[in-house]
mmCIF file of C-alpha atoms in Angstrom:
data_model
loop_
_atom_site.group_PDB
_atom_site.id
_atom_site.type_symbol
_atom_site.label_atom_id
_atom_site.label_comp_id
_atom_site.label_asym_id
_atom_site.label_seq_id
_atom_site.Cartn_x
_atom_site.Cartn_y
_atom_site.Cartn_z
ATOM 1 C CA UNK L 1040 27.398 -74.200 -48.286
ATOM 2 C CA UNK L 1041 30.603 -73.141 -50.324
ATOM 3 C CA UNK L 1042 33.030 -75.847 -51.004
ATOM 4 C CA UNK L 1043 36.346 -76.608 -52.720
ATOM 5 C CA UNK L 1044 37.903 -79.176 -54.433
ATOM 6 C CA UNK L 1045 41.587 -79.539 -55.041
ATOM 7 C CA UNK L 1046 41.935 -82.854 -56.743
ATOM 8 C CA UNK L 1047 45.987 -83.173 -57.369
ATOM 9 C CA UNK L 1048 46.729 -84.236 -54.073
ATOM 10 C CA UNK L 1049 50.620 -83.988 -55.223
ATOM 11 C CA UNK L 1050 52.456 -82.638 -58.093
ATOM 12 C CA UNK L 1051 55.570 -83.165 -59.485
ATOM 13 C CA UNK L 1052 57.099 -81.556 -62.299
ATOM 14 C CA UNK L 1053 60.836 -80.797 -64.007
ATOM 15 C CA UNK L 1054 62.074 -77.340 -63.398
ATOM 16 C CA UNK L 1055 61.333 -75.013 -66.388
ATOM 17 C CA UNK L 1056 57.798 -76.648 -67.339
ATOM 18 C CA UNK L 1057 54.564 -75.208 -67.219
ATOM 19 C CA UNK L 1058 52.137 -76.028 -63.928
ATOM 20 C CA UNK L 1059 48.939 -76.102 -63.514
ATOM 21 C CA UNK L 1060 47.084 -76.780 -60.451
ATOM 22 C CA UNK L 1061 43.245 -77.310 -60.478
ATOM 23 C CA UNK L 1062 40.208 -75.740 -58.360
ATOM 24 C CA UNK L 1063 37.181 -76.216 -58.823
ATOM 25 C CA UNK L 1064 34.657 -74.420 -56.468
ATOM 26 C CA UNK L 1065 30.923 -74.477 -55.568
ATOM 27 C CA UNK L 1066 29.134 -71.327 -54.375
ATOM 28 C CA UNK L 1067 25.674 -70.576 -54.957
ATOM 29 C CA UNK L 1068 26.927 -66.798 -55.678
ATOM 30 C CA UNK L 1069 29.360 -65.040 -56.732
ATOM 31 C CA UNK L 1070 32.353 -66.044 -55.049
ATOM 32 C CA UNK L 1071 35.538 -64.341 -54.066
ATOM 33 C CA UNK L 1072 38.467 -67.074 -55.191
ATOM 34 C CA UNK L 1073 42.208 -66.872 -53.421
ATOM 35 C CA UNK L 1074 45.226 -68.990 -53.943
ATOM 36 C CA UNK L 1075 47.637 -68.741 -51.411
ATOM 37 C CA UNK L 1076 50.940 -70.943 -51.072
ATOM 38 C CA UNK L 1077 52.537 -72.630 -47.853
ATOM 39 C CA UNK L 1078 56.558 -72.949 -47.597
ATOM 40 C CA UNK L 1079 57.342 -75.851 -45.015
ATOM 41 C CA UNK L 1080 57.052 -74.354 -41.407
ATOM 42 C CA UNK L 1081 55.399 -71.301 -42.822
ATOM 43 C CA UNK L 1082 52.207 -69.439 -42.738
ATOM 44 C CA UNK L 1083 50.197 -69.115 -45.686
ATOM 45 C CA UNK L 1084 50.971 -66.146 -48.295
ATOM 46 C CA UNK L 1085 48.558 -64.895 -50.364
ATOM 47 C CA UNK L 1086 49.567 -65.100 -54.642
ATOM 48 C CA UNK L 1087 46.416 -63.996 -56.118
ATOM 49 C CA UNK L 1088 42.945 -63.530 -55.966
ATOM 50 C CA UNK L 1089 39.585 -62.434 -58.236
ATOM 51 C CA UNK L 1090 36.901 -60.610 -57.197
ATOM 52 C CA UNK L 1091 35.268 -59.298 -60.476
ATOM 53 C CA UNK L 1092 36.546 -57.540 -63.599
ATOM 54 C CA UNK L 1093 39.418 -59.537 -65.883
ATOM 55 C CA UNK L 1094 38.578 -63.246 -65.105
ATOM 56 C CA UNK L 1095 42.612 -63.826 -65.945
ATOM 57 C CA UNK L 1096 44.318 -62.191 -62.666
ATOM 58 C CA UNK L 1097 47.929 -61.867 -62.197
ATOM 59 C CA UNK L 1098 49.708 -62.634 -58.779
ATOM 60 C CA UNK L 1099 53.328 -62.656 -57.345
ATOM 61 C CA UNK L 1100 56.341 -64.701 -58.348
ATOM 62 C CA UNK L 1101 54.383 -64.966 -61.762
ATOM 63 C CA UNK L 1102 51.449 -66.807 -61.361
ATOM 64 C CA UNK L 1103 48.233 -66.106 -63.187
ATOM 65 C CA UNK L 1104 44.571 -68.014 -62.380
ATOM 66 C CA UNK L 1105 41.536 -67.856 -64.477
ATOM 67 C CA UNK L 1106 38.146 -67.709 -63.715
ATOM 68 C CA UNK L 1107 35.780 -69.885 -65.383
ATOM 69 C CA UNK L 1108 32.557 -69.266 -64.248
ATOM 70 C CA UNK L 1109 31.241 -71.814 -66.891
ATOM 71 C CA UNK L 1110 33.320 -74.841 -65.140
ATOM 72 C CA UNK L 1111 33.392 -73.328 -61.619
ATOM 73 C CA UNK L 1112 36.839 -73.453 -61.584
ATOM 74 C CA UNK L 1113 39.722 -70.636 -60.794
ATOM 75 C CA UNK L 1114 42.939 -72.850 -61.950
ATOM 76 C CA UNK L 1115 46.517 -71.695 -61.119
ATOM 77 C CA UNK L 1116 49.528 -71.570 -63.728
ATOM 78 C CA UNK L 1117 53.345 -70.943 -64.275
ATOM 79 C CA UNK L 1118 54.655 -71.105 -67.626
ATOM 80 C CA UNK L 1119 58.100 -71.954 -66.236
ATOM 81 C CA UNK L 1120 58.546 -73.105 -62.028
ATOM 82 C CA UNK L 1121 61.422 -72.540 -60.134
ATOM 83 C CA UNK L 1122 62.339 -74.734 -58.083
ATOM 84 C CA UNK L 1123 61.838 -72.661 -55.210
ATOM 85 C CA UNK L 1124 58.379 -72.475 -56.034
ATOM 86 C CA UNK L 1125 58.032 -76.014 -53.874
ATOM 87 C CA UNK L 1126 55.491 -75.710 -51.647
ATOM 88 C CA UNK L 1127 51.874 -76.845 -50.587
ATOM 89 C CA UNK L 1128 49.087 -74.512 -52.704
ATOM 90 C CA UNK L 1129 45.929 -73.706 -51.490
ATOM 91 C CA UNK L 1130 42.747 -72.337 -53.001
ATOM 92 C CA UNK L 1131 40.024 -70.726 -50.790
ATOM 93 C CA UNK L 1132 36.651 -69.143 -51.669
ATOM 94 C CA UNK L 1133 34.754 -66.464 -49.935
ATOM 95 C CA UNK L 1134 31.368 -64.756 -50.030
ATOM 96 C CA UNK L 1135 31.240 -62.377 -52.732
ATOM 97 C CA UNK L 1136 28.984 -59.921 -50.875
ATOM 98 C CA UNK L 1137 28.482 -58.260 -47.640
ATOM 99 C CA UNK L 1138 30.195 -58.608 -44.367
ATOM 100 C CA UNK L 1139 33.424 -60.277 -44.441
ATOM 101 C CA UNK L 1140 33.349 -63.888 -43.674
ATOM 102 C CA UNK L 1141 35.041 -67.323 -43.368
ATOM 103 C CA UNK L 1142 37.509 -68.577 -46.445
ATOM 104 C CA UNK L 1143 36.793 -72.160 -46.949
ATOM 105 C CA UNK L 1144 40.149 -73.691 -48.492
ATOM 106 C CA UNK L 1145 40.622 -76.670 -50.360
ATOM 107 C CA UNK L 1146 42.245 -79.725 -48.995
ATOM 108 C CA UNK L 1147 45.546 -78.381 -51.414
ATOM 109 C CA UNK L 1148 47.886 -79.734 -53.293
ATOM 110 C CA UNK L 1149 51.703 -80.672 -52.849
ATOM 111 C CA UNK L 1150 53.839 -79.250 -55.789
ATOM 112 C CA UNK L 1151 57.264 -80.977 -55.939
ATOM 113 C CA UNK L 1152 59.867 -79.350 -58.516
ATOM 114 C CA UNK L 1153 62.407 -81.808 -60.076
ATOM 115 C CA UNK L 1154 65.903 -80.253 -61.309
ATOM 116 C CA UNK G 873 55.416 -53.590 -40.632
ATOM 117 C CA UNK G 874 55.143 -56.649 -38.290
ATOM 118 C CA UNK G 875 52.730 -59.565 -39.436
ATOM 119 C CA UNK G 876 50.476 -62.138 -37.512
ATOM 120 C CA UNK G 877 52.606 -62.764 -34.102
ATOM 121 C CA UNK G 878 51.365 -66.597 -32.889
ATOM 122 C CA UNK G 879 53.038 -68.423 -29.464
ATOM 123 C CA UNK G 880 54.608 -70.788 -28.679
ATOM 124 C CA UNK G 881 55.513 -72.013 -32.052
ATOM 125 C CA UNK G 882 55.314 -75.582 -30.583
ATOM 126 C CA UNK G 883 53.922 -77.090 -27.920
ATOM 127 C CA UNK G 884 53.362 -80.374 -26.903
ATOM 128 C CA UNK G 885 51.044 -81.218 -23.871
ATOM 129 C CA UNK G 886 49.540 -84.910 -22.231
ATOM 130 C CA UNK G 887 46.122 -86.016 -22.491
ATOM 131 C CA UNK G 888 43.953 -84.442 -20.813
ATOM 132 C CA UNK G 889 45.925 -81.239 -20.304
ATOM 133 C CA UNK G 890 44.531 -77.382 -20.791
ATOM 134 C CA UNK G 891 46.053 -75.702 -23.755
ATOM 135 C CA UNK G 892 46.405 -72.001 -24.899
ATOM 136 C CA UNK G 893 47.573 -70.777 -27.574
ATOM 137 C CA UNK G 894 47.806 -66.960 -28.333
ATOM 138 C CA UNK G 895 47.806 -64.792 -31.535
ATOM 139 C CA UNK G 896 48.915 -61.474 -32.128
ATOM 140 C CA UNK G 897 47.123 -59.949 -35.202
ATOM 141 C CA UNK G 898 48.251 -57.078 -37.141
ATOM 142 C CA UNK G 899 47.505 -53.797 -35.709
ATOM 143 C CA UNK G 900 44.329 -52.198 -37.238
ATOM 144 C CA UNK G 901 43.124 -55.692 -38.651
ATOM 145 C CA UNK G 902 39.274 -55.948 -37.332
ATOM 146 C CA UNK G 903 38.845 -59.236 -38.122
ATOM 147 C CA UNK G 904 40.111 -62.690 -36.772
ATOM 148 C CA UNK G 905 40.520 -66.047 -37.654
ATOM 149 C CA UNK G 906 41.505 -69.368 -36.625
ATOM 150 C CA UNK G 907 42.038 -72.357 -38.556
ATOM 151 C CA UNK G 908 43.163 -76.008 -37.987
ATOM 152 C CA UNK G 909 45.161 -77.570 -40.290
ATOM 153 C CA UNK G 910 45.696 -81.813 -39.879
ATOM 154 C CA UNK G 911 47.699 -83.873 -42.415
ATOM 155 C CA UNK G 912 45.898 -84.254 -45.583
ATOM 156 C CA UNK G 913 42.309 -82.272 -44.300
ATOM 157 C CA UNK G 914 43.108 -78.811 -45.752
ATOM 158 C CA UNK G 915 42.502 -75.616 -43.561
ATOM 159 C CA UNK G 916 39.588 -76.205 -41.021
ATOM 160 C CA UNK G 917 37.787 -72.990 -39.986
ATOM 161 C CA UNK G 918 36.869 -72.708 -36.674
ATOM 162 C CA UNK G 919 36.422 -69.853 -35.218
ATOM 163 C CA UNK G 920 35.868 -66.195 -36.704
ATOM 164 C CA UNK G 921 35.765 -62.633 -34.882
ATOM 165 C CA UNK G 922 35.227 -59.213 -36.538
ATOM 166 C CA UNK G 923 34.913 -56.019 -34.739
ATOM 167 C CA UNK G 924 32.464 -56.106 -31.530
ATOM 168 C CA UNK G 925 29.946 -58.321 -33.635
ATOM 169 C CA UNK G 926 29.339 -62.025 -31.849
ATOM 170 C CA UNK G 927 31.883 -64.445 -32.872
ATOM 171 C CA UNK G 928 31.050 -67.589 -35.583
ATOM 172 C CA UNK G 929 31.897 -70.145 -33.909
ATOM 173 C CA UNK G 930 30.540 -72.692 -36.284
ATOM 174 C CA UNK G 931 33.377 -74.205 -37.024
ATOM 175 C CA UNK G 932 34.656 -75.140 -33.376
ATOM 176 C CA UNK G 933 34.576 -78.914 -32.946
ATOM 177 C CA UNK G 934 33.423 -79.655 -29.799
ATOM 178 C CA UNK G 935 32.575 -77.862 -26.236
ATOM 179 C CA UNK G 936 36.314 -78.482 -25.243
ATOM 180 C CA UNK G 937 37.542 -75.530 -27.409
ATOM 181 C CA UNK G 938 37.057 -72.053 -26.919
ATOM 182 C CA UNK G 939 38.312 -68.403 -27.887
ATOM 183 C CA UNK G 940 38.488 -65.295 -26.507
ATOM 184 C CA UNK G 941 39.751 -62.084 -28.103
ATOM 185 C CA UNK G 942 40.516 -58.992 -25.758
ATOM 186 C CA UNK G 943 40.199 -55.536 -26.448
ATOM 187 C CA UNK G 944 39.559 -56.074 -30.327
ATOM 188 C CA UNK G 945 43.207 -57.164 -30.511
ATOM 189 C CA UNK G 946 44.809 -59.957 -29.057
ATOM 190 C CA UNK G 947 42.928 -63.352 -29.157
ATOM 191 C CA UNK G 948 43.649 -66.666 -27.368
ATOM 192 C CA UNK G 949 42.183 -70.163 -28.679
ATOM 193 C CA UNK G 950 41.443 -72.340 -25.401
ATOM 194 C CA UNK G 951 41.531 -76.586 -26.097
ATOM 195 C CA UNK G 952 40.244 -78.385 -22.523
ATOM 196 C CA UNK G 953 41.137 -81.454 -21.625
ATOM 197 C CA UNK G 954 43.021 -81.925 -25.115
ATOM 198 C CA UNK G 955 42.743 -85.311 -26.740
ATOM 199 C CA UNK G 956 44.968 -87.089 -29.424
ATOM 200 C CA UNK G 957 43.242 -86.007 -32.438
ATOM 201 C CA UNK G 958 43.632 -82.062 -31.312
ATOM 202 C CA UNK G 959 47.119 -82.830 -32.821
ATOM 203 C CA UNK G 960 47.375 -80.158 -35.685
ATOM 204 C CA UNK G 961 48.805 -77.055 -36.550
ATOM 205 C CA UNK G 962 46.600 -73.857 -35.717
ATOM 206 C CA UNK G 963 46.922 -70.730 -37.830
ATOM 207 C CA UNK G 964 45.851 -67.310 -36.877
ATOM 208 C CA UNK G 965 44.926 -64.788 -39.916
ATOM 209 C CA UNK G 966 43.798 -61.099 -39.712
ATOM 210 C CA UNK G 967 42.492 -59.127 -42.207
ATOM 211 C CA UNK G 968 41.133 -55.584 -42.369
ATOM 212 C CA UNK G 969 37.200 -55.100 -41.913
ATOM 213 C CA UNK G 970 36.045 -54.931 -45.873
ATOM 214 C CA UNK G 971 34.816 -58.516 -46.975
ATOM 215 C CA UNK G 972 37.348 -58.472 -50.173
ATOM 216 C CA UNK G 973 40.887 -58.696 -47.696
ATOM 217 C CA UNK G 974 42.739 -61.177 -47.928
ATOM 218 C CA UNK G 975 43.745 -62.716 -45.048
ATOM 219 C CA UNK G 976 47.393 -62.491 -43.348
ATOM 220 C CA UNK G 977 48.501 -65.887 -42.067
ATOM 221 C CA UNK G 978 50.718 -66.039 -38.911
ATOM 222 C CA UNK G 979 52.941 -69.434 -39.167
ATOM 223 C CA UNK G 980 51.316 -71.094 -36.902
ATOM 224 C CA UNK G 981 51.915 -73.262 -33.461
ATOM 225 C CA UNK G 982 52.161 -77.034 -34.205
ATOM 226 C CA UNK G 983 50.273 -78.772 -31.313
ATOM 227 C CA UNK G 984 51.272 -82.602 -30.794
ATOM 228 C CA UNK G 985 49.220 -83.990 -27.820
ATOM 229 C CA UNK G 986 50.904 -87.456 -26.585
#
């Protein structure tokens, strides 16, 4: 069964430093990997996600993941947060093939931005 | 265009009340999903519909819950005679039918059972 594993149960970092937020996966094949983010009160958005191809994908307000099939991982990073980008982060994997199916998300992780 | 439409955006019921709680997905989206989401557990999956294919329902706790979606639109999560630990928020998401969509979350209706 696929699983995920979002260790940093809560983050907190100065505005203007880097983040990075760690996920580390476990699928017996290959997986399709999603971060999405959660504002307070809000659904969940969707920043990025890899399928195949470039395992360093690019998302919205300038995030970036990469996949490390090696490590089983697919880590988020900023080089410089905003302090709007507050908010609960969430990392899912899905089947890589066939018929769409069930996300399975990670447990995610609470970034706090300090000004 | 409009997003994932879910009502009411709260609700709070007794013990051993019927709930529903309805979600509007976006139009065209085949597939359907519900999640649970409780303080500290992450997203819960629990119930999944695409198309006119049976439902997974793997991921639906107990008997008590149920869910229903009409006409290949509209669906409606059933919890029976609710109990404390039903407290959570539940999130709709739609997604077209290809398996690499991402999902589109609606925000969600925050059940507190008392």
């Amino acid at each position: 069964a696929q699983s995920v594993t979002q260790p940093d149960i809560h983050i907190t970092v100065s505005e203007g430093a880097s983040l990075e937020l760690r996920c580390n996966y476990s699928y017996g094949a290959t997986p399709y990997l999603f971060w999405y983010v959660q504002s307070p009160g809000q659904g969940l958005q969707l920043l990025l996600k890899y399928f195949s191809g470039d395992t360093l994908v690019q998302g919205i307000k300038g995030f970036e993941a990469e996949f490390k099939r090696s490590q089983s991982s697919f880590n988020l990073r900023k080089p410089s947060v905003h302090w709007s980008d507050a908010a609960e982060y969430f990392c899912a994997v899905g089947k890589g093939t066939g018929t769409a199916s069930k996300l399975t998300f990670g447990t995610g992780t609470r970034l706090q931005v300090t000004l | 265009g409009a997003g994932v439409s879910q009502s009411p955006s709260n609700k709070v019921t007794e013990k051993g009340k019927d709930v529903e709680l309805r979600c509007d997905p976006i139009s065209g989206h085949t597939a359907l999903y519900w999640y649970r989401q409780s303080l500290g557990q992450g997203l819960e999956f629990l119930i999944y519909f695409q198309g006119n294919s049976a439902p997974d329902k793997s991921g639906l706790p107990s008997d008590r819950f149920s869910a229903e979606r009409t006409g290949g639109s509209v669906s409606t999560l059933t919890i029976q005679r609710t109990q404390q630990e039903d407290s959570a928020v539940y999130l709709c998401a739609s997604s077209p039918s290809s398996y690499n969509s991402p999902l589109h979350f609606g925000n969600g209706t925050r059940l507190t059972v008392t």
